[in-house]
Structure formats: structure tokens, C-alpha cells
């Protein structure tokens, strides 16, 4: 792949559209505004706080990422979205209960002005919730066209020069790839015939990509992980990425498992329990939606530990994931892990992890980084699957036939080397022999 000849500057406003205006998206919107007003810091955001080493360690060049690559500035971001409930962003954020009333009061006027567009929603794909703010249409194709109209209207009324869409909606029931997903033509025909393999999230993805808008998938839904959408992304020069934001328990797995493998420590079993009480937890009470999430969570260890290469260490590992809806916990999710490892001579050891995390607090900076990096990628002429953004996902997308890289530290290196490559800087291998020649 050729390096970008010239990256277009981030002129004008960047519109961020989120299907789903619940806990994650409103925490993201409120956070950006609090940072813009100087009332908070963007903790957790690589684009805002991260640095990137350039050249040798002895060169002392480690600029902020946002100073190194031409990212859109926070002051130029505008927000919009869709939701099945009519609450504006302030009301939705207050209902979600992620941010305290004092922080929300500082951005009440701003959030109150962000009202959701009617959503393309089908109760068959998210069985545990329903709402009144829903589009009507004779078929899925008509709904997708209405989403395209929303995008065009937002572009016009908000006077944005560029846009990015990030799915912040619920986990849909498990959908397998089918023939209707194989080509753009078959996909359109399937929308017109209301085929059950075309989920609502796919309508948003199709509408965004055919409108020239980059798309990130924050849920484990199939959505853009199908040939038809990927072909359209190439055709319309649109970058895409996904799927499923890497936040609490899986984040810990992609930190710990690479350490076990690096030290050749064995793993007998990994039992994971999640307790959460937000809308996501309610949705995952449905077995179909849980199946989608379970597939995303279970794949991580297989790819990191590579049991086919290390059968003695990982060939018999038992990996179990449970998710429990517990309303009193709200957005403050608890991820509890029991890890049975073994070391020298096969002697057993145990590790217990109890991560009392805040789901939307961990997800919000991911949304920010993804929309800024996708906008950068499009201005650099990069389109299709953006594997360098795997760092942010539980189930990273890759080229067909290529296994995903789940190791958080390799993902981080891939991301930063891609930024160096984009800007014409030397890639860093960490070999370090040049210091001893």
C-alpha cells in the first residue's frame, strides 16, 4: 500500500453521528463539551493525551499524537444521533446516571440542544427494549434511504464539512453471514425483501457508507463485517472499523493473556462473570443478544494464546463467560475473573481479578479516538478495513482470511507505526542494536 501523498487538512466542522443516544454516546458528548469548557481532562484518550516516539530513543522526540498528525480539534466537533426514545441528550444522560448531577449541570444547555432523530429499529433484533421514536417504512430499504436523508439534512443544517458515524446502540441478536451479505446488489435486494439477515445496524452502515461517511461499529453486531459493506467502503472511499468497544473485562484479558504467553505460563481455565445494570445489561438478558456478545468475548484468548501452537500450555484451557443483569449496579459494571494458571513442572496457581469499572467512562474516549482517527484516515485517502484501529475493539476486523491480532501491546505498536507511516517517519521495531554498534 502506498503512503498517503498528502493528507488533507481538517478544515471546517466534523459532524459525529451516533446511532444510539444512551449512556455511551451521551457520556462521550458531555465529556467532550466539559473538556472544551476547561472543566475536565480527556483521560483515556490516546488522541488527546498520548505521545508518540519518533526516531531513536536518544533523539528525545515524543510529541503529542494530536500535534503529530493533523486531527480535527475538539472545538470543531458537532453531535447528532438516533434513538428509540425521544429524550434529548441531557435527559438521556441524566437517566443513564453515569455522570454526576454537578457535571451534567455544567453542560445542560449544550446537551439539551441535541435531540435524537427517529431510529430504524426492529424489536426482533433487540428483544428486551422498545421505544416510541421509530421510523416507519414499507421495507428495510426505505428505512435505509430515510437514514441517508437524515445524514444529508444533518450535513446541511449543521454546516459540517465532514462526518463520521459510530454505532453506540444495543447488541443485536446473533446473525450469521449469509449469501445476501455477499454483494452490494444482493444486499439491496435483501433490504427490499425484508430479509431477516439484514439487521437495523446494517441499515445505518449502508446509509453512512453510501453517503461517503466513515463508520465504526462499537457493538459485537455483524454490521460492517460482511463482503457487501466492505466492497461498498472501497467503492465509496470510506474507512470502516469494528467491532465491539474493548472496555472492561476484555481489556484486562488483552493485558494479562499476552503476559502469560510471553512467559510461557500455562492456562487451565478462565472463568469470567459480569454484573451490570444499564441498558446494555438489560438487552443482554435476551439469549440471542448474549450469543452475539459471547462470541465476541470468547474469541480473545484463542487468538492471543494460539493453542494450536502451544497445545501443552493452552490446548485444554476452559474459557467461560457469564453476563448478569443486576439493575442496582447501573453503569458501574463489575468484571470478576478467576484464572487458573500453571507454571514450572505443572504446579498450579490462581489469579483473581475484580474490576469495578465504569463501562461508559471507559467507552467514551474510545468513541472520541475512533471518530478522529477515521476522519484522519479518510483525509489521507485510506479506505476499507482499518486494522490499525484494532486497539479499540474486542473483535477486530481484518482482511478476509487473516486472523485478528488481539494482543493489546502489538495493537498499540501497530496503531503508532501506522501514524508514523502516514507522516513519513521511520517505523520503530524496538530492536535497539544501533545503540551498541
XYZ file of C-alpha atoms in Angstrom:
437
model
C 0.000 0.000 0.000
C 1.358 3.395 -0.966
C 1.853 6.017 1.688
C -0.600 8.921 1.608
C 0.760 11.537 -0.761
C -0.809 14.406 1.099
C -3.241 14.399 3.987
C -6.000 16.945 3.510
C -6.176 19.417 6.414
C -9.134 19.154 8.847
C -10.895 22.311 7.646
C -14.371 23.120 8.903
C -16.593 21.268 11.343
C -16.686 17.500 11.843
C -20.125 16.034 12.492
C -20.287 12.976 14.752
C -23.424 10.864 14.339
C -24.235 8.089 16.797
C -26.975 5.521 16.240
C -27.954 5.127 19.894
C -28.019 8.122 22.254
C -27.779 6.245 25.525
C -25.116 6.015 28.215
C -22.038 5.708 25.980
C -22.824 8.410 23.443
C -24.116 10.976 25.947
C -21.102 10.383 28.215
C -18.919 10.975 25.160
C -20.761 14.159 24.135
C -20.847 15.566 27.666
C -17.180 14.741 28.180
C -16.064 16.491 25.009
C -18.007 19.604 25.996
C -16.613 19.563 29.564
C -13.084 19.316 28.138
C -13.800 22.145 25.676
C -15.015 24.330 28.562
C -11.869 23.553 30.578
C -13.898 21.749 33.261
C -12.326 18.280 32.827
C -9.437 16.338 31.298
C -9.792 13.775 28.453
C -8.378 10.869 30.462
C -8.296 7.620 28.472
C -7.971 9.300 25.076
C -4.840 8.448 23.089
C -5.539 11.227 20.593
C -5.674 13.882 23.322
C -3.128 12.766 25.945
C -0.955 10.189 24.181
C 2.543 10.817 22.852
C 4.414 9.065 20.044
C 8.142 8.425 19.943
C 9.878 9.445 16.713
C 13.373 8.304 15.764
C 15.905 6.949 18.247
C 15.403 6.985 21.994
C 18.355 9.341 22.195
C 16.657 11.848 19.867
C 14.194 12.889 22.548
C 11.322 13.372 20.084
C 7.979 12.377 21.622
C 5.288 14.843 20.528
C 1.637 14.563 21.461
C -0.268 12.458 18.935
C -2.609 15.392 18.255
C 0.406 17.593 17.431
C 1.998 14.947 15.200
C -0.919 14.060 12.918
C -3.486 16.572 11.622
C -6.518 15.620 13.694
C -9.745 17.590 13.928
C -9.800 19.789 17.028
C -12.385 19.286 19.745
C -13.777 22.783 19.151
C -14.799 21.719 15.633
C -16.888 18.693 16.669
C -20.692 18.718 16.439
C -23.034 15.928 17.517
C -26.207 14.217 16.378
C -27.791 10.811 16.607
C -30.782 8.499 16.563
C -32.581 6.774 19.411
C -35.783 4.839 20.045
C -36.570 7.201 22.939
C -37.393 10.892 22.460
C -35.205 12.156 25.327
C -32.658 14.800 24.384
C -29.005 14.139 25.224
C -29.292 15.821 28.636
C -32.360 13.806 29.638
C -30.779 10.603 28.349
C -27.533 11.286 30.241
C -29.477 12.018 33.425
C -31.429 8.758 33.022
C -28.229 6.794 32.383
C -26.779 8.007 35.674
C -23.146 7.780 34.533
C -22.154 11.381 35.236
C -22.980 13.144 38.477
C -25.565 15.970 38.512
C -22.873 18.599 39.087
C -21.029 17.699 35.871
C -24.248 17.402 33.886
C -25.391 20.839 35.099
C -22.286 22.385 33.509
C -23.316 21.112 30.063
C -27.125 21.049 30.415
C -27.802 23.751 27.824
C -25.448 22.131 25.312
C -26.807 18.602 25.735
C -30.435 19.746 25.761
C -29.972 21.030 22.217
C -29.067 17.559 20.890
C -32.333 15.806 20.080
C -32.490 12.288 18.628
C -33.724 11.585 15.133
C -36.270 8.780 14.768
C -34.492 5.436 14.797
C -34.587 2.497 12.410
C -35.413 -0.207 14.922
C -36.827 -3.712 14.916
C -37.829 -5.381 18.178
C -36.940 -8.776 16.689
C -33.219 -7.868 16.848
C -33.215 -6.284 20.332
C -35.951 -8.068 22.270
C -35.591 -6.598 25.759
C -36.299 -2.925 24.957
C -38.731 -0.927 22.846
C -39.463 2.738 22.286
C -41.760 5.196 20.541
C -39.270 7.195 18.452
C -39.154 4.838 15.486
C -39.169 5.274 11.705
C -41.919 3.778 9.571
C -41.336 2.294 6.127
C -42.665 -0.401 3.840
C -39.334 -2.239 3.899
C -35.772 -2.048 5.206
C -34.548 -0.369 2.036
C -36.978 2.512 2.572
C -35.740 2.863 6.164
C -32.131 2.932 4.958
C -32.993 5.682 2.473
C -34.578 7.674 5.301
C -31.330 7.367 7.280
C -29.489 8.706 4.213
C -31.911 11.652 4.220
C -31.132 12.267 7.905
C -27.417 12.300 7.112
C -27.900 14.751 4.249
C -30.126 17.008 6.368
C -27.649 16.994 9.242
C -24.815 17.862 6.862
C -26.820 20.825 5.579
C -28.303 22.188 8.821
C -25.128 21.750 10.903
C -22.910 23.058 8.096
C -20.293 20.393 8.640
C -17.579 19.760 6.070
C -17.072 16.099 7.061
C -18.869 13.425 9.065
C -18.203 10.156 10.913
C -20.744 7.649 12.238
C -20.117 5.454 15.293
C -22.600 2.778 16.339
C -23.324 3.267 20.063
C -26.576 1.300 20.036
C -27.513 -2.000 21.593
C -26.217 -5.500 20.928
C -28.445 -7.194 18.364
C -29.339 -10.871 18.221
C -26.718 -13.148 16.697
C -26.737 -13.013 12.886
C -24.585 -15.312 10.748
C -23.135 -14.224 7.382
C -25.383 -15.328 4.525
C -25.445 -15.094 0.746
C -27.457 -11.853 0.963
C -24.360 -10.243 2.524
C -22.054 -11.264 -0.324
C -22.504 -8.369 -2.788
C -23.928 -4.833 -2.696
C -26.602 -5.831 -5.203
C -27.796 -8.816 -3.157
C -27.715 -6.673 -0.035
C -30.037 -4.072 -1.589
C -32.427 -6.777 -2.795
C -32.417 -8.289 0.697
C -33.307 -4.902 2.212
C -36.208 -4.585 -0.238
C -37.493 -8.065 0.646
C -37.078 -7.507 4.416
C -34.682 -10.430 4.705
C -34.145 -11.416 8.382
C -30.333 -11.435 7.965
C -30.390 -7.643 7.433
C -30.258 -6.181 10.950
C -31.026 -2.500 11.732
C -27.339 -1.692 12.372
C -26.601 -2.741 8.783
C -29.068 -0.144 7.512
C -27.102 2.595 9.264
C -23.810 1.233 7.929
C -25.144 1.065 4.349
C -26.598 4.583 4.603
C -23.376 6.022 6.042
C -21.006 4.366 3.594
C -23.079 5.154 0.505
C -23.156 8.760 1.780
C -19.343 8.826 1.996
C -19.339 8.752 5.812
C -16.789 6.578 7.715
C -18.343 4.010 10.073
C -17.157 2.476 13.363
C -19.064 -0.397 14.971
C -18.994 -0.251 18.767
C -21.125 -3.382 19.307
C -20.442 -7.068 18.528
C -23.099 -6.986 15.773
C -22.132 -8.289 12.317
C -22.934 -4.858 10.759
C -19.911 -3.973 8.564
C -18.135 -7.325 8.879
C -19.649 -8.582 5.609
C -18.371 -8.548 1.976
C -21.173 -6.325 0.639
C -20.459 -3.460 3.027
C -16.692 -3.854 2.686
C -16.977 -3.666 -1.105
C -19.074 -0.510 -0.794
C -16.483 1.001 1.546
C -13.826 0.540 -1.135
C -16.149 1.815 -3.850
C -17.064 4.978 -1.936
C -13.536 5.527 -0.485
C -14.782 5.181 3.086
C -12.779 3.774 6.033
C -14.575 1.303 8.338
C -13.638 -0.475 11.566
C -15.077 -2.595 14.379
C -16.325 -4.408 16.293
C -17.324 -4.120 19.980
C -15.575 -1.496 22.115
C -12.822 -3.019 24.253
C -13.660 -1.647 27.689
C -13.687 -3.617 30.965
C -13.139 -7.343 31.286
C -11.843 -7.937 27.769
C -9.407 -5.050 28.164
C -7.954 -6.869 31.173
C -7.744 -10.129 29.200
C -5.773 -8.479 26.394
C -3.369 -7.104 29.003
C -2.914 -10.269 31.101
C -3.022 -13.058 28.490
C -0.082 -11.676 26.439
C 1.954 -11.692 29.667
C 1.184 -15.359 30.342
C 2.110 -16.292 26.782
C 5.301 -14.183 26.796
C 6.499 -16.069 29.911
C 5.210 -19.465 28.652
C 2.912 -19.904 31.643
C 0.101 -22.412 31.111
C -3.627 -21.792 31.417
C -6.117 -24.407 32.612
C -9.166 -22.170 32.732
C -10.533 -18.640 32.750
C -13.973 -18.038 34.260
C -15.469 -14.577 33.716
C -18.589 -13.108 35.282
C -20.011 -9.662 34.505
C -22.571 -7.796 36.597
C -24.120 -4.672 35.081
C -27.389 -2.829 35.369
C -27.502 -0.409 32.437
C -29.468 -0.708 29.179
C -26.734 -2.920 27.757
C -27.179 -5.352 30.634
C -30.940 -5.394 30.106
C -30.525 -6.089 26.380
C -28.086 -8.935 27.084
C -30.720 -10.743 29.151
C -32.027 -11.955 25.792
C -30.193 -15.182 24.783
C -29.892 -14.016 21.155
C -28.134 -10.766 22.085
C -25.992 -12.583 24.678
C -24.868 -15.044 21.977
C -23.573 -12.111 19.905
C -21.655 -10.696 22.886
C -20.390 -14.116 23.998
C -18.865 -14.810 20.565
C -17.008 -11.500 20.784
C -15.700 -12.118 24.302
C -14.703 -15.777 23.822
C -12.544 -15.253 20.726
C -9.933 -13.139 22.522
C -7.993 -15.859 24.377
C -7.964 -18.276 21.423
C -6.229 -15.748 19.209
C -3.791 -14.423 21.816
C -2.690 -17.763 23.284
C -2.690 -19.754 19.999
C -3.384 -23.221 21.497
C -2.627 -24.843 18.140
C 0.988 -23.656 18.523
C 1.208 -24.344 22.273
C -1.035 -27.383 22.914
C 0.734 -28.330 26.154
C 0.131 -24.883 27.660
C -3.255 -23.885 26.240
C -4.692 -26.877 24.382
C -7.103 -27.835 27.180
C -7.987 -24.405 28.558
C -11.603 -23.929 29.616
C -12.957 -20.432 28.903
C -16.378 -19.491 30.267
C -18.157 -16.105 30.125
C -21.281 -15.068 32.026
C -23.184 -11.759 31.924
C -25.751 -10.946 34.608
C -28.239 -8.075 34.558
C -28.375 -6.520 38.028
C -30.233 -3.151 37.996
C -28.821 -1.688 41.266
C -25.326 -1.650 39.730
C -26.325 0.742 36.907
C -23.433 1.637 34.606
C -20.858 0.629 37.233
C -20.070 -2.797 35.845
C -18.171 -5.424 37.798
C -15.976 -7.853 35.885
C -14.859 -10.772 38.041
C -12.292 -13.262 36.735
C -10.940 -16.485 38.171
C -7.798 -17.534 36.272
C -6.240 -20.959 36.810
C -2.662 -20.952 35.533
C 0.234 -23.374 35.961
C 3.968 -22.890 35.990
C 7.254 -24.786 36.307
C 6.729 -28.561 36.481
C 2.998 -28.022 36.078
C 2.396 -26.600 39.565
C -0.971 -24.774 39.737
C -1.518 -21.112 40.664
C -4.533 -18.807 40.680
C -5.171 -15.168 39.870
C -8.347 -13.322 40.891
C -9.323 -10.062 39.209
C -12.246 -7.940 40.392
C -12.536 -4.926 38.096
C -15.104 -2.463 39.423
C -15.230 -0.438 36.251
C -17.476 2.205 34.724
C -18.483 0.964 31.312
C -19.337 4.264 29.622
C -16.391 6.087 31.222
C -14.092 3.558 29.537
C -16.017 3.641 26.235
C -16.356 7.425 25.781
C -12.654 8.115 24.998
C -12.702 5.165 22.587
C -15.507 6.844 20.642
C -13.530 10.092 20.554
C -10.338 8.428 19.310
C -12.159 6.375 16.685
C -14.032 9.270 15.126
C -10.896 11.414 14.997
C -8.748 8.630 13.541
C -11.403 7.616 10.984
C -11.673 11.230 9.850
C -7.864 11.346 9.557
C -7.849 8.101 7.569
C -10.404 9.416 5.099
C -8.486 12.656 4.594
C -5.375 10.524 3.991
C -7.151 8.534 1.268
C -7.314 5.313 3.302
C -10.481 3.263 2.866
C -11.941 -0.130 3.670
C -10.989 -2.023 6.831
C -8.691 -0.057 9.171
C -6.967 -2.876 11.037
C -4.623 -0.415 12.753
C -7.623 0.598 14.915
C -7.882 -2.963 16.364
C -6.543 -1.466 19.613
C -10.071 -0.283 20.438
C -12.089 -3.446 19.738
C -12.876 -6.840 21.278
C -13.298 -8.425 17.822
C -11.069 -6.511 15.402
C -11.866 -6.598 11.700
C -9.208 -7.893 9.302
C -8.797 -8.659 5.629
C -10.546 -11.909 4.570
C -8.542 -14.975 5.601
C -6.356 -13.058 8.065
C -6.617 -13.829 11.782
C -7.081 -10.793 14.061
C -4.343 -9.569 16.387
C -5.723 -9.285 19.947
C -2.543 -8.590 21.936
C -3.082 -5.026 23.265
C 0.626 -4.192 23.075
C 1.016 -5.371 19.479
C -2.160 -3.457 18.647
C -0.701 -0.308 20.207
C 2.516 -0.726 18.214
C 0.503 -1.260 15.024
C -1.501 1.918 15.653
C 1.505 4.114 16.329
C 3.545 2.659 13.458
C 0.637 3.415 11.140
C 0.704 7.048 12.283
C 4.483 7.164 11.689
C 3.983 5.610 8.242
C 1.291 8.158 7.381
C 3.607 11.035 8.258
C 6.729 9.626 6.560
C 8.621 8.842 9.780
C 10.689 5.679 10.312
C 8.806 2.761 11.816
C 10.038 1.670 15.243
C 10.916 -2.009 15.706
C 12.375 -1.726 19.247
C 15.380 -3.826 18.089
C 17.790 -1.316 19.626
C 21.019 -2.830 18.288
C 22.052 0.508 16.782
C 22.815 1.831 20.279
C 25.502 -0.840 20.756
C 27.285 -0.794 17.382
